[in-house]
mmCIF file of C-alpha atoms in Angstrom:
data_model
loop_
_atom_site.group_PDB
_atom_site.id
_atom_site.type_symbol
_atom_site.label_atom_id
_atom_site.label_comp_id
_atom_site.label_asym_id
_atom_site.label_seq_id
_atom_site.Cartn_x
_atom_site.Cartn_y
_atom_site.Cartn_z
ATOM 1 C CA UNK Z 116 38.466 36.131 67.969
ATOM 2 C CA UNK Z 117 36.188 36.812 64.401
ATOM 3 C CA UNK Z 118 37.398 39.876 64.813
ATOM 4 C CA UNK Z 119 41.908 38.792 64.471
ATOM 5 C CA UNK Z 120 41.031 36.527 62.024
ATOM 6 C CA UNK Z 121 40.096 38.356 59.320
ATOM 7 C CA UNK Z 122 42.275 40.887 60.029
ATOM 8 C CA UNK Z 123 45.161 42.332 57.367
ATOM 9 C CA UNK Z 124 48.185 41.939 59.414
ATOM 10 C CA UNK Z 125 47.428 38.791 60.911
ATOM 11 C CA UNK Z 126 46.698 36.954 58.267
ATOM 12 C CA UNK Z 127 50.774 37.717 55.954
ATOM 13 C CA UNK Z 128 52.427 35.165 60.404
ATOM 14 C CA UNK Z 129 52.949 32.092 60.304
ATOM 15 C CA UNK Z 130 51.892 29.297 61.380
ATOM 16 C CA UNK Z 131 53.530 29.738 65.029
ATOM 17 C CA UNK Z 132 52.322 33.039 65.269
ATOM 18 C CA UNK Z 133 48.875 33.042 64.360
ATOM 19 C CA UNK Z 134 49.203 30.457 66.938
ATOM 20 C CA UNK Z 135 51.373 32.400 70.040
ATOM 21 C CA UNK Z 136 48.522 35.223 68.826
ATOM 22 C CA UNK Z 137 45.489 33.563 68.884
ATOM 23 C CA UNK Z 138 46.844 31.606 72.504
ATOM 24 C CA UNK Z 139 46.770 34.739 73.657
ATOM 25 C CA UNK Z 140 44.047 36.376 73.078
ATOM 26 C CA UNK Z 141 41.496 33.830 73.290
ATOM 27 C CA UNK Z 142 43.832 33.319 77.727
ATOM 28 C CA UNK Z 143 42.011 37.230 77.634
ATOM 29 C CA UNK Z 144 38.143 36.056 76.951
ATOM 30 C CA UNK Z 145 38.292 33.202 79.233
ATOM 31 C CA UNK Z 146 39.474 35.611 81.905
ATOM 32 C CA UNK Z 147 37.534 37.991 80.621
ATOM 33 C CA UNK Z 148 34.875 40.634 82.792
ATOM 34 C CA UNK Z 149 32.064 39.831 80.040
ATOM 35 C CA UNK Z 150 29.827 43.505 81.613
ATOM 36 C CA UNK Z 151 32.965 46.202 81.590
ATOM 37 C CA UNK Z 152 35.492 43.729 78.989
ATOM 38 C CA UNK Z 153 37.798 43.981 80.246
ATOM 39 C CA UNK Z 154 40.168 41.183 81.844
ATOM 40 C CA UNK Z 155 43.247 41.300 83.898
ATOM 41 C CA UNK Z 156 44.983 37.887 84.198
ATOM 42 C CA UNK Z 157 48.690 38.447 84.916
ATOM 43 C CA UNK Z 158 51.793 38.006 83.761
ATOM 44 C CA UNK Z 159 51.497 33.608 85.392
ATOM 45 C CA UNK Z 160 48.532 32.919 83.379
ATOM 46 C CA UNK Z 161 48.887 33.911 80.783
ATOM 47 C CA UNK Z 162 52.648 33.154 80.240
ATOM 48 C CA UNK Z 163 51.406 28.951 81.788
ATOM 49 C CA UNK Z 164 47.947 29.271 78.995
ATOM 50 C CA UNK Z 165 50.229 30.241 76.187
ATOM 51 C CA UNK Z 166 53.587 28.086 76.620
ATOM 52 C CA UNK Z 167 55.940 31.324 76.432
ATOM 53 C CA UNK Z 168 58.281 33.781 77.808
ATOM 54 C CA UNK Z 169 57.372 36.391 79.546
ATOM 55 C CA UNK Z 170 58.724 38.565 76.569
ATOM 56 C CA UNK Z 171 56.922 36.313 73.639
ATOM 57 C CA UNK Z 172 53.985 37.198 75.479
ATOM 58 C CA UNK Z 173 54.250 41.500 75.949
ATOM 59 C CA UNK Z 174 55.176 41.640 72.528
ATOM 60 C CA UNK Z 175 51.644 39.944 71.189
ATOM 61 C CA UNK Z 176 50.286 42.466 73.630
ATOM 62 C CA UNK Z 177 52.149 45.271 71.500
ATOM 63 C CA UNK Z 178 51.069 43.859 68.843
ATOM 64 C CA UNK Z 179 46.715 43.272 69.307
ATOM 65 C CA UNK Z 180 47.047 46.959 71.895
ATOM 66 C CA UNK Z 181 48.913 48.190 67.587
ATOM 67 C CA UNK Z 182 45.314 45.807 66.092
ATOM 68 C CA UNK Z 183 43.366 47.806 67.674
ATOM 69 C CA UNK Z 184 42.059 44.616 69.464
ATOM 70 C CA UNK Z 185 42.707 45.946 73.111
ATOM 71 C CA UNK Z 186 43.188 48.154 74.575
ATOM 72 C CA UNK Z 187 45.299 49.130 77.883
ATOM 73 C CA UNK Z 188 43.294 50.072 81.084
ATOM 74 C CA UNK Z 189 45.787 50.116 83.684
ATOM 75 C CA UNK Z 190 49.612 48.857 84.263
ATOM 76 C CA UNK Z 191 50.408 46.681 86.953
ATOM 77 C CA UNK Z 192 52.038 47.223 89.646
ATOM 78 C CA UNK Z 193 55.067 45.449 91.771
ATOM 79 C CA UNK Z 194 54.242 44.954 95.899
ATOM 80 C CA UNK Z 195 56.018 47.901 96.721
ATOM 81 C CA UNK Z 196 54.499 50.872 94.609
ATOM 82 C CA UNK Z 197 51.193 49.731 95.292
ATOM 83 C CA UNK Z 198 48.173 51.528 97.412
ATOM 84 C CA UNK Z 199 47.465 49.259 100.843
ATOM 85 C CA UNK Z 200 44.252 47.457 100.868
ATOM 86 C CA UNK Z 201 42.010 47.237 104.226
ATOM 87 C CA UNK Z 202 44.311 45.285 106.311
ATOM 88 C CA UNK Z 203 46.912 46.879 104.875
ATOM 89 C CA UNK Z 204 48.769 44.840 103.502
ATOM 90 C CA UNK Z 205 50.523 46.026 99.708
ATOM 91 C CA UNK Z 206 49.863 43.137 96.266
ATOM 92 C CA UNK Z 207 50.582 42.469 93.056
ATOM 93 C CA UNK Z 208 48.711 44.114 91.113
ATOM 94 C CA UNK Z 209 48.007 42.737 88.197
ATOM 95 C CA UNK Z 210 47.347 45.096 84.771
ATOM 96 C CA UNK Z 211 43.619 46.073 83.386
ATOM 97 C CA UNK Z 212 42.983 45.419 79.184
ATOM 98 C CA UNK Z 213 39.487 45.846 76.934
ATOM 99 C CA UNK Z 214 38.267 43.250 74.551
ATOM 100 C CA UNK Z 215 37.343 45.582 72.054
ATOM 101 C CA UNK Z 216 36.106 44.931 67.470
ATOM 102 C CA UNK Z 217 37.040 47.658 65.635
ATOM 103 C CA UNK Z 218 34.792 49.504 63.531
ATOM 104 C CA UNK Z 219 35.321 50.788 60.113
ATOM 105 C CA UNK Z 220 34.369 54.838 59.364
ATOM 106 C CA UNK Z 221 31.005 55.119 58.259
ATOM 107 C CA UNK Z 222 28.588 58.700 56.621
ATOM 108 C CA UNK Z 223 27.786 60.429 60.138
ATOM 109 C CA UNK Z 224 25.234 63.480 59.120
ATOM 110 C CA UNK Z 225 27.468 66.399 59.623
ATOM 111 C CA UNK Z 226 24.890 69.070 61.947
ATOM 112 C CA UNK Z 227 24.039 66.555 64.463
ATOM 113 C CA UNK Z 228 26.121 63.753 67.124
ATOM 114 C CA UNK Z 229 25.020 60.695 67.620
ATOM 115 C CA UNK Z 230 25.150 60.257 71.143
ATOM 116 C CA UNK Z 231 28.382 59.004 73.439
ATOM 117 C CA UNK Z 232 27.123 55.248 74.453
ATOM 118 C CA UNK Z 233 28.632 53.322 77.502
ATOM 119 C CA UNK Z 234 28.503 49.365 78.942
ATOM 120 C CA UNK Z 235 25.116 48.262 80.049
ATOM 121 C CA UNK Z 236 25.657 50.466 83.415
ATOM 122 C CA UNK Z 237 24.022 52.787 80.996
ATOM 123 C CA UNK Z 238 21.138 51.029 79.611
ATOM 124 C CA UNK Z 239 17.986 52.860 82.799
ATOM 125 C CA UNK Z 240 19.865 56.618 82.037
ATOM 126 C CA UNK Z 241 18.225 58.443 79.639
ATOM 127 C CA UNK Z 242 20.832 59.421 76.807
ATOM 128 C CA UNK Z 243 22.354 62.805 76.542
ATOM 129 C CA UNK Z 244 23.249 64.209 73.507
ATOM 130 C CA UNK Z 245 27.044 65.363 74.108
ATOM 131 C CA UNK Z 246 26.992 68.384 72.094
ATOM 132 C CA UNK Z 247 23.815 71.738 71.273
ATOM 133 C CA UNK Z 248 20.896 70.334 69.411
ATOM 134 C CA UNK Z 249 20.568 74.232 66.618
ATOM 135 C CA UNK Z 250 17.675 73.228 67.389
ATOM 136 C CA UNK Z 251 16.729 73.297 70.665
ATOM 137 C CA UNK Z 252 16.844 76.704 71.828
ATOM 138 C CA UNK Z 253 16.948 78.247 74.873
ATOM 139 C CA UNK Z 254 15.040 81.773 76.483
ATOM 140 C CA UNK Z 255 16.788 81.988 79.840
ATOM 141 C CA UNK Z 256 20.612 82.747 79.277
ATOM 142 C CA UNK Z 257 22.966 85.903 78.581
ATOM 143 C CA UNK Z 258 22.434 87.677 75.912
ATOM 144 C CA UNK Z 259 25.617 87.143 74.041
ATOM 145 C CA UNK Z 260 27.875 90.580 74.112
ATOM 146 C CA UNK Z 261 28.252 91.626 70.869
ATOM 147 C CA UNK Z 262 32.279 93.418 69.767
ATOM 148 C CA UNK Z 263 32.159 96.057 67.333
ATOM 149 C CA UNK Z 264 34.460 95.182 64.291
ATOM 150 C CA UNK Z 265 37.800 96.872 64.899
ATOM 151 C CA UNK Z 266 37.415 96.811 68.417
ATOM 152 C CA UNK Z 267 39.638 94.125 69.290
ATOM 153 C CA UNK Z 268 42.843 94.908 67.260
ATOM 154 C CA UNK Z 269 42.157 99.147 67.399
ATOM 155 C CA UNK Z 270 42.521 98.821 63.200
ATOM 156 C CA UNK Z 271 39.101 100.549 61.655
ATOM 157 C CA UNK Z 272 38.957 98.074 58.533
ATOM 158 C CA UNK Z 273 37.490 94.752 58.399
ATOM 159 C CA UNK Z 274 37.639 91.403 60.584
ATOM 160 C CA UNK Z 275 39.976 89.297 58.532
ATOM 161 C CA UNK Z 276 41.082 85.846 59.715
ATOM 162 C CA UNK Z 277 43.604 85.195 62.451
ATOM 163 C CA UNK Z 278 47.094 83.768 60.947
ATOM 164 C CA UNK Z 279 50.454 83.868 62.796
ATOM 165 C CA UNK Z 280 52.217 87.208 62.240
ATOM 166 C CA UNK Z 281 55.142 87.441 60.113
ATOM 167 C CA UNK Z 282 58.797 86.914 61.482
ATOM 168 C CA UNK Z 283 62.037 88.351 61.113
ATOM 169 C CA UNK Z 284 65.552 89.511 62.695
ATOM 170 C CA UNK Z 285 65.809 92.625 63.538
ATOM 171 C CA UNK Z 286 70.284 93.071 62.265
ATOM 172 C CA UNK Z 287 68.931 91.172 58.350
ATOM 173 C CA UNK Z 288 68.947 93.007 55.605
ATOM 174 C CA UNK Z 289 65.114 92.317 53.107
ATOM 175 C CA UNK Z 290 65.696 91.555 49.388
ATOM 176 C CA UNK Z 291 62.402 90.887 48.162
ATOM 177 C CA UNK Z 292 58.963 92.050 48.331
ATOM 178 C CA UNK Z 293 57.103 89.451 50.965
ATOM 179 C CA UNK Z 294 60.680 90.290 53.234
ATOM 180 C CA UNK Z 295 60.033 93.316 53.115
ATOM 181 C CA UNK Z 296 56.515 93.235 54.342
ATOM 182 C CA UNK Z 297 58.079 90.551 56.865
ATOM 183 C CA UNK Z 298 60.235 92.636 58.125
ATOM 184 C CA UNK Z 299 57.377 95.794 58.357
ATOM 185 C CA UNK Z 300 55.053 93.159 60.775
ATOM 186 C CA UNK Z 301 58.156 92.781 63.685
ATOM 187 C CA UNK Z 302 57.820 96.882 62.985
ATOM 188 C CA UNK Z 303 55.102 95.971 64.132
ATOM 189 C CA UNK Z 304 54.948 94.461 66.664
ATOM 190 C CA UNK Z 305 57.678 96.189 68.512
ATOM 191 C CA UNK Z 306 56.325 99.558 68.292
ATOM 192 C CA UNK Z 307 53.213 99.975 69.671
ATOM 193 C CA UNK Z 308 52.085 102.775 67.686
ATOM 194 C CA UNK Z 309 52.171 100.957 64.651
ATOM 195 C CA UNK Z 310 49.497 98.787 64.741
ATOM 196 C CA UNK Z 311 46.960 100.207 63.767
ATOM 197 C CA UNK Z 312 48.598 100.349 60.225
ATOM 198 C CA UNK Z 313 48.431 97.077 58.312
ATOM 199 C CA UNK Z 314 51.902 95.413 56.985
ATOM 200 C CA UNK Z 315 52.298 96.111 53.345
ATOM 201 C CA UNK Z 316 50.835 99.926 54.080
ATOM 202 C CA UNK Z 317 54.565 99.808 56.799
ATOM 203 C CA UNK Z 318 56.136 98.505 54.167
ATOM 204 C CA UNK Z 319 55.441 100.987 51.083
ATOM 205 C CA UNK Z 320 55.880 103.648 53.457
ATOM 206 C CA UNK Z 321 59.808 102.105 54.316
ATOM 207 C CA UNK Z 322 60.248 100.432 51.063
ATOM 208 C CA UNK Z 323 62.922 102.709 50.256
ATOM 209 C CA UNK Z 324 64.495 102.135 53.893
ATOM 210 C CA UNK Z 325 64.825 98.439 53.168
ATOM 211 C CA UNK Z 326 66.091 98.250 48.985
ATOM 212 C CA UNK Z 327 68.809 101.267 50.749
ATOM 213 C CA UNK Z 328 70.091 98.128 52.734
ATOM 214 C CA UNK Z 329 68.195 99.319 56.522
ATOM 215 C CA UNK Z 330 67.347 96.977 58.877
ATOM 216 C CA UNK Z 331 64.796 96.698 61.144
ATOM 217 C CA UNK Z 332 66.753 97.559 64.007
ATOM 218 C CA UNK Z 333 66.994 100.423 61.524
ATOM 219 C CA UNK Z 334 63.786 101.638 60.937
ATOM 220 C CA UNK Z 335 63.588 100.631 64.765
ATOM 221 C CA UNK Z 336 65.953 103.039 66.063
ATOM 222 C CA UNK Z 337 65.244 105.990 63.128
ATOM 223 C CA UNK Z 338 61.857 106.732 65.076
ATOM 224 C CA UNK Z 339 63.644 107.432 68.108
ATOM 225 C CA UNK Z 340 66.852 109.896 67.323
ATOM 226 C CA UNK Z 341 67.780 112.104 64.880
ATOM 227 C CA UNK Z 342 70.916 111.947 62.379
ATOM 228 C CA UNK Z 343 72.818 113.083 64.301
ATOM 229 C CA UNK Z 344 72.807 111.539 67.418
ATOM 230 C CA UNK Z 345 69.685 113.124 69.690
ATOM 231 C CA UNK Z 346 66.919 112.151 70.897
ATOM 232 C CA UNK Z 347 63.509 113.460 70.017
ATOM 233 C CA UNK Z 348 61.656 115.782 72.708
ATOM 234 C CA UNK Z 349 59.436 113.737 72.469
ATOM 235 C CA UNK Z 350 57.072 110.643 71.348
ATOM 236 C CA UNK Z 351 54.831 112.907 69.330
ATOM 237 C CA UNK Z 352 53.308 109.944 67.662
ATOM 238 C CA UNK Z 353 49.777 111.228 67.153
ATOM 239 C CA UNK Z 354 46.622 109.799 69.605
ATOM 240 C CA UNK Z 355 45.178 108.117 66.907
ATOM 241 C CA UNK Z 356 44.023 104.955 64.833
ATOM 242 C CA UNK Z 357 43.186 106.267 62.270
ATOM 243 C CA UNK Z 358 46.089 104.185 59.251
ATOM 244 C CA UNK Z 359 46.305 107.464 57.293
ATOM 245 C CA UNK Z 360 47.532 109.990 61.062
ATOM 246 C CA UNK Z 361 49.693 107.905 61.453
ATOM 247 C CA UNK Z 362 51.929 106.964 57.955
ATOM 248 C CA UNK Z 363 52.553 110.189 57.750
ATOM 249 C CA UNK Z 364 54.316 110.487 61.218
ATOM 250 C CA UNK Z 365 56.410 107.366 60.264
ATOM 251 C CA UNK Z 366 57.176 108.447 57.830
ATOM 252 C CA UNK Z 367 57.995 111.711 58.371
ATOM 253 C CA UNK Z 368 60.630 110.700 61.174
ATOM 254 C CA UNK Z 369 61.757 109.121 58.173
ATOM 255 C CA UNK Z 370 62.408 111.519 56.232
ATOM 256 C CA UNK Z 371 65.355 113.257 58.747
ATOM 257 C CA UNK Z 372 67.848 110.739 57.305
ATOM 258 C CA UNK Z 373 67.841 111.452 53.990
ATOM 259 C CA UNK Z 374 70.245 113.533 52.447
ATOM 260 C CA UNK Z 375 69.495 117.054 49.941
ATOM 261 C CA UNK Z 376 68.577 114.749 47.467
ATOM 262 C CA UNK Z 377 66.130 112.456 48.682
ATOM 263 C CA UNK Z 378 68.397 109.157 48.601
ATOM 264 C CA UNK Z 379 68.899 107.831 52.357
ATOM 265 C CA UNK Z 380 71.290 108.416 55.052
ATOM 266 C CA UNK Z 381 73.730 105.316 55.566
ATOM 267 C CA UNK Z 382 71.475 102.860 58.711
ATOM 268 C CA UNK Z 383 73.267 102.960 62.452
ATOM 269 C CA UNK Z 384 74.304 99.686 61.550
ATOM 270 C CA UNK Z 385 76.061 99.918 58.233
ATOM 271 C CA UNK Z 386 77.611 103.223 60.285
ATOM 272 C CA UNK Z 387 78.507 100.221 62.594
ATOM 273 C CA UNK Z 388 79.720 98.563 59.552
ATOM 274 C CA UNK Z 389 82.016 100.855 57.950
ATOM 275 C CA UNK Z 390 83.375 101.645 61.213
ATOM 276 C CA UNK Z 391 84.379 98.244 61.864
ATOM 277 C CA UNK Z 392 85.228 97.501 57.864
ATOM 278 C CA UNK Z 393 88.351 100.766 58.296
ATOM 279 C CA UNK Z 394 89.492 98.985 61.818
ATOM 280 C CA UNK Z 395 89.731 96.268 60.028
ATOM 281 C CA UNK Z 396 91.653 97.963 57.740
ATOM 282 C CA UNK Z 397 93.903 99.793 59.885
ATOM 283 C CA UNK Z 398 95.024 96.329 61.836
ATOM 284 C CA UNK Z 399 95.814 95.177 58.860
ATOM 285 C CA UNK Z 400 98.137 97.907 57.289
ATOM 286 C CA UNK Z 401 99.645 98.246 61.326
ATOM 287 C CA UNK Z 402 99.669 93.730 61.074
ATOM 288 C CA UNK Z 403 101.981 94.702 57.375
ATOM 289 C CA UNK Z 404 103.822 97.270 58.360
ATOM 290 C CA UNK Z 405 105.159 94.554 61.522
ATOM 291 C CA UNK Z 406 105.610 92.210 59.332
ATOM 292 C CA UNK Z 407 108.599 93.811 56.509
ATOM 293 C CA UNK Z 408 109.804 95.122 59.303
ATOM 294 C CA UNK Z 409 110.694 92.242 60.248
ATOM 295 C CA UNK Z 410 111.454 91.259 57.087
ATOM 296 C CA UNK Z 411 113.826 93.941 56.590
ATOM 297 C CA UNK Z 412 116.159 93.203 59.633
ATOM 298 C CA UNK Z 413 116.027 89.953 59.473
ATOM 299 C CA UNK Z 414 117.782 90.187 55.558
ATOM 300 C CA UNK Z 415 119.650 93.089 57.102
ATOM 301 C CA UNK Z 416 121.007 90.465 59.823
ATOM 302 C CA UNK Z 417 121.954 88.330 57.534
ATOM 303 C CA UNK Z 418 123.786 90.242 54.794
ATOM 304 C CA UNK Z 419 126.086 91.653 57.458
ATOM 305 C CA UNK Z 420 126.018 90.137 61.328
ATOM 306 C CA UNK Z 421 125.050 86.996 62.169
ATOM 307 C CA UNK Z 422 122.681 87.439 66.126
ATOM 308 C CA UNK Z 423 124.855 85.978 68.349
ATOM 309 C CA UNK Z 424 127.431 89.018 66.944
ATOM 310 C CA UNK Z 425 124.695 91.622 66.894
ATOM 311 C CA UNK Z 426 123.770 90.667 70.489
ATOM 312 C CA UNK Z 427 127.315 91.075 71.974
ATOM 313 C CA UNK Z 428 127.931 94.292 69.964
ATOM 314 C CA UNK Z 429 125.344 95.977 72.342
ATOM 315 C CA UNK Z 430 125.689 94.363 75.212
ATOM 316 C CA UNK Z 431 128.903 96.252 75.267
ATOM 317 C CA UNK Z 432 127.698 99.446 73.816
ATOM 318 C CA UNK Z 433 125.268 99.166 76.818
ATOM 319 C CA UNK Z 434 128.765 98.769 79.219
ATOM 320 C CA UNK Z 435 130.714 101.980 77.568
ATOM 321 C CA UNK Z 436 127.002 104.187 78.226
ATOM 322 C CA UNK Z 437 126.296 103.268 81.797
ATOM 323 C CA UNK Z 438 130.437 103.708 82.440
ATOM 324 C CA UNK Z 439 129.846 107.531 80.620
ATOM 325 C CA UNK Z 440 127.133 108.239 83.093
ATOM 326 C CA UNK Z 441 129.089 106.687 86.084
ATOM 327 C CA UNK Z 442 132.276 108.669 84.966
ATOM 328 C CA UNK Z 443 130.491 112.201 84.466
ATOM 329 C CA UNK Z 444 128.504 111.982 87.680
ATOM 330 C CA UNK Z 445 131.921 111.374 89.786
ATOM 331 C CA UNK Z 446 133.079 114.074 87.853
ATOM 332 C CA UNK Z 447 129.970 116.380 88.374
ATOM 333 C CA UNK Z 448 130.473 115.426 92.772
ATOM 334 C CA UNK Z 449 133.571 116.212 92.649
ATOM 335 C CA UNK Z 450 133.279 119.640 90.766
ATOM 336 C CA UNK Z 451 132.830 122.971 94.657
ATOM 337 C CA UNK Z 452 129.427 123.546 95.058
#
């Protein structure tokens, strides 16, 4: 109760609120089991002891739990959800709360961990540390397995602390150095032979192509396909973990996608974008010609004849043409064979 009175948030409540909170906490204390410091009064007992509604009691319980003065061990259950007792009867189960006293933070020894203390039922038990101490050496434990440097990833360089891998979309171009490194990291992830190289090494080997607007998908495509559309006869990747050998293999594959002057060719995505742009221009030109033809036809109708007259003349011409064909067919049938 003294911890409640000294709480900073309790002091800002009005008198009625303080009286209600103290009544709920007093009801919990009066019905507490001091051996386990738990209390299970039930809703009816709390409502009768405080003279308030169930909603008010529930709100005060939430406040006490938020202030660290009580904790909910188990929530209550209705009889239809509770387990049957030894006699087979189901009864309502009240919620169980534990009474707490907030303790301020204090300095601790960083090389030692204090033992985990419990209630009075642990007084006769031997307390042990929850974490192994450095001074406790065991002679019967297995020796740790030594992992040589670089064995986990196959890289000859020294291992560095783990950090999340940089990710980059397959079909997005790069503009800055950090973006090129992220794209190179994505290439390493998708091409297993290149994992012995660092992302910066891959980014340096692909720098000219990234500056020319190539994407991650373009570089991966260039490692498997030639510019004429034929596959490489085999992967050709050397069976090694030496970064300098993989760097030579990577640059050899990419050099086939250069012009005689050493400039990168248009990549697959760039070729697809060019074809799509040409198709759009062709469709736009066709649409423009159709609109111009329709405008000319509409202007001609406005100057010469009305649409009804043009339709009637077309029907008359069709009738004359059909009659002409029928007469020609009759004359042909009347001629002697």
